[in-house]
Coordinates of C-alpha atoms in Angstrom, one line a residue:
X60 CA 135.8 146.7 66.7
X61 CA 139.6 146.1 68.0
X62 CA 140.0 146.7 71.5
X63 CA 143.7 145.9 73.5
X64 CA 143.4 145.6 77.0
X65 CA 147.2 146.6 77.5
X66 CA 146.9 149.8 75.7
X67 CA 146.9 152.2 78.7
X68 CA 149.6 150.7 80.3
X69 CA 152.9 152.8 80.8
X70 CA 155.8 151.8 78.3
X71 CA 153.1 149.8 75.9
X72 CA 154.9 148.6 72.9
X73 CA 153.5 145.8 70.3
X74 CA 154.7 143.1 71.6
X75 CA 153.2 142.7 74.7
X76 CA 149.6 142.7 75.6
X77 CA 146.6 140.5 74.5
X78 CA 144.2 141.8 71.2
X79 CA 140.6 141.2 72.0
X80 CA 138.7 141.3 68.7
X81 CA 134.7 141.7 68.4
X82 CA 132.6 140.8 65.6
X83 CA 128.7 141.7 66.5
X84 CA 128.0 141.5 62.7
X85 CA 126.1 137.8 63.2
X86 CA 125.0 138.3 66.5
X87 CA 121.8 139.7 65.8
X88 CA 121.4 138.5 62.4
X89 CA 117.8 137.1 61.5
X90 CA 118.8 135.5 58.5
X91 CA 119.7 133.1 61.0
X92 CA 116.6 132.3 62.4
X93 CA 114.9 129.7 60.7
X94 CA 110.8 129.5 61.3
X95 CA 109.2 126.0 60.1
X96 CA 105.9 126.1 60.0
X97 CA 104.5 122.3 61.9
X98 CA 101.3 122.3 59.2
X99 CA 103.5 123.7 56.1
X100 CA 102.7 121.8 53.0
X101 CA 99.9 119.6 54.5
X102 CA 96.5 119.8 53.2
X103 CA 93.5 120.7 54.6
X104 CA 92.2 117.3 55.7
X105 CA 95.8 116.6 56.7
X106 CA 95.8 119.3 59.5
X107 CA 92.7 118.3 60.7
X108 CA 93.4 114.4 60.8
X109 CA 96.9 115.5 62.4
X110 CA 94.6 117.9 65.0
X111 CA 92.5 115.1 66.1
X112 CA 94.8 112.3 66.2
X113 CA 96.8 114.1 68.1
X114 CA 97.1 113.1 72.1
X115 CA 95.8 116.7 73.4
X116 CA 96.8 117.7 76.9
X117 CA 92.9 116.9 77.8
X118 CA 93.3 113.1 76.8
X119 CA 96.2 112.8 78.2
X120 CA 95.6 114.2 81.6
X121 CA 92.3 111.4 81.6
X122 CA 95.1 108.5 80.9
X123 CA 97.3 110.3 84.0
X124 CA 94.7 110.1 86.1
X125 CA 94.0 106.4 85.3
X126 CA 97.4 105.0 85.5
X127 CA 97.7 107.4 88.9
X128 CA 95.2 105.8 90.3
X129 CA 96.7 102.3 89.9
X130 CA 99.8 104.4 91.1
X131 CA 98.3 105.4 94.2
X132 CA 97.3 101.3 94.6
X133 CA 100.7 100.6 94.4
X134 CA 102.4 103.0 96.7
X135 CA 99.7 102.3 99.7
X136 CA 100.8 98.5 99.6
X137 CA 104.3 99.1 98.9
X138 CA 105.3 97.5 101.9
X139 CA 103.1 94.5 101.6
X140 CA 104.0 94.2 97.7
X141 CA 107.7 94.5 98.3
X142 CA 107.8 91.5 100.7
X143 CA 106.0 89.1 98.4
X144 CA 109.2 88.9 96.1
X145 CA 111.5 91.8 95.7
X146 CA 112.7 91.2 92.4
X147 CA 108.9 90.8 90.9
X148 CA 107.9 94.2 92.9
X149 CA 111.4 96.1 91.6
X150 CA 109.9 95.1 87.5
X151 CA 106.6 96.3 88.6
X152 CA 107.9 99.2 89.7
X153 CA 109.6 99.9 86.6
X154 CA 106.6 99.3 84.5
X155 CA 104.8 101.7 86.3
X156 CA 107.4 104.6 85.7
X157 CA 107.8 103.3 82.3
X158 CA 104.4 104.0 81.3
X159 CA 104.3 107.3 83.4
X160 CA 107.1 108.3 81.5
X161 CA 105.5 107.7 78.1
X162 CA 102.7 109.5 79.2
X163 CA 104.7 112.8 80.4
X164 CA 107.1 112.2 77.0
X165 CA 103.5 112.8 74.9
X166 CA 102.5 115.1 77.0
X167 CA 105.3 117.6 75.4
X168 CA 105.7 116.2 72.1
X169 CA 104.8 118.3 69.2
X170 CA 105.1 115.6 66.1
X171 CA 103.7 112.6 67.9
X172 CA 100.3 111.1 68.1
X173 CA 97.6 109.3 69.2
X174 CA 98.2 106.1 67.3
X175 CA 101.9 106.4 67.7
X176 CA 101.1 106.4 71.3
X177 CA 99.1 103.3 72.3
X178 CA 102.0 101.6 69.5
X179 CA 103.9 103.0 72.2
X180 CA 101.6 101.5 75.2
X181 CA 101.5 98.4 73.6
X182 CA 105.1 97.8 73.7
X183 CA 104.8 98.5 77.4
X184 CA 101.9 95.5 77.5
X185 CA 104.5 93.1 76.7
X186 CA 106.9 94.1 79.6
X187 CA 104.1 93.3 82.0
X188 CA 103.7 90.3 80.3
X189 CA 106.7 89.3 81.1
X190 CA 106.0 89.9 84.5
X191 CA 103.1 87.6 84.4
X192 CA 104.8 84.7 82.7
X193 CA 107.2 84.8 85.5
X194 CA 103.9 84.1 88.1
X195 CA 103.5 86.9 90.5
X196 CA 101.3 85.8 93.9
X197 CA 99.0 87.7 95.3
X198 CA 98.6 91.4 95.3
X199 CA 101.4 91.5 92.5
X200 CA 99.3 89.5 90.4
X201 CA 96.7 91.2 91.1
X202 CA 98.4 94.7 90.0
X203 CA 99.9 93.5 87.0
X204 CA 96.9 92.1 85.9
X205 CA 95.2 95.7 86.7
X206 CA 98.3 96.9 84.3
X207 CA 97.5 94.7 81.6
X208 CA 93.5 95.4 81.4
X209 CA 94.2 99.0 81.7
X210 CA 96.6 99.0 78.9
X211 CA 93.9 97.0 76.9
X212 CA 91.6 99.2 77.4
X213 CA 93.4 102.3 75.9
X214 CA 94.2 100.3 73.0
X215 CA 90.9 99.3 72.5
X216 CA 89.2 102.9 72.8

């Protein structure tokens, strides 16, 4: 379909206006559409080991929960944990997201699962760590350590 814009305009000649042209041939076309199929290929016992290893929404809200409640810990002392040593609360802090975000990136992945996960966790153990070697007092030692058993105990389970 041609279309000019400048067509209907008194004393048109060929030289002036601007040609517009549409092509709706591969607009619509479903040869572009390209279905993969997650499970294509995979035996039977691969599905299923896939299914259950996965990280289901179920699992995962449990391990939300968990790391919200030492969440929750942290946010009703953040004053008190702030003025022990700002730079040791500010790494704390991080962790914390850090793991929340791992938590809410599994939550919506399609290809990951549950043993890629706690690989995952586990690399988050040795952030806290770090924390630890760099001797937190009081209450931050006492969340970071609440970090560090919780994360053991997913990677235990």
């Amino acid at each position: 379909m041609t279309t000019n814009i400048a067509e209907s305009e008194p004393e048109w000649n060929d030289d002036s206006g601007i040609l517009i042209k549409l092509d709706f041939r591969n607009i619509f076309s479903e040869s572009d559409k390209k279905v993969s199929c997650r499970f294509q290929n995979l035996t039977d016992n691969e599905i299923i080991k896939s299914l259950l290893d996965f990280p289901n929404e179920i699992k995962l809200s449990e391990i939300q929960k968990e790391i919200d409640s030492i969440y929750d810990f942290f946010h009703d002392n953040y004053d008190e944990l702030e003025e022990i040593d700002d730079d040791m609360f500010l790494d704390i802090e991080s962790a914390l997201d850090s793991i929340n975000d791992l938590i809410d990136e599994y939550k919506v992945s399609d290809n990951e699962n549950l043993t890629e996960f706690l690989k995952d966790l586990e690399r988050e153990r040795f952030e806290v760590e770090f924390i630890l070697d760099e001797t937190p007092k009081g209450m931050q030692k006492q969340i970071a350590k609440r970090i560090i058993n919780w994360i053991d105990e997913k990677i235990k389970k």
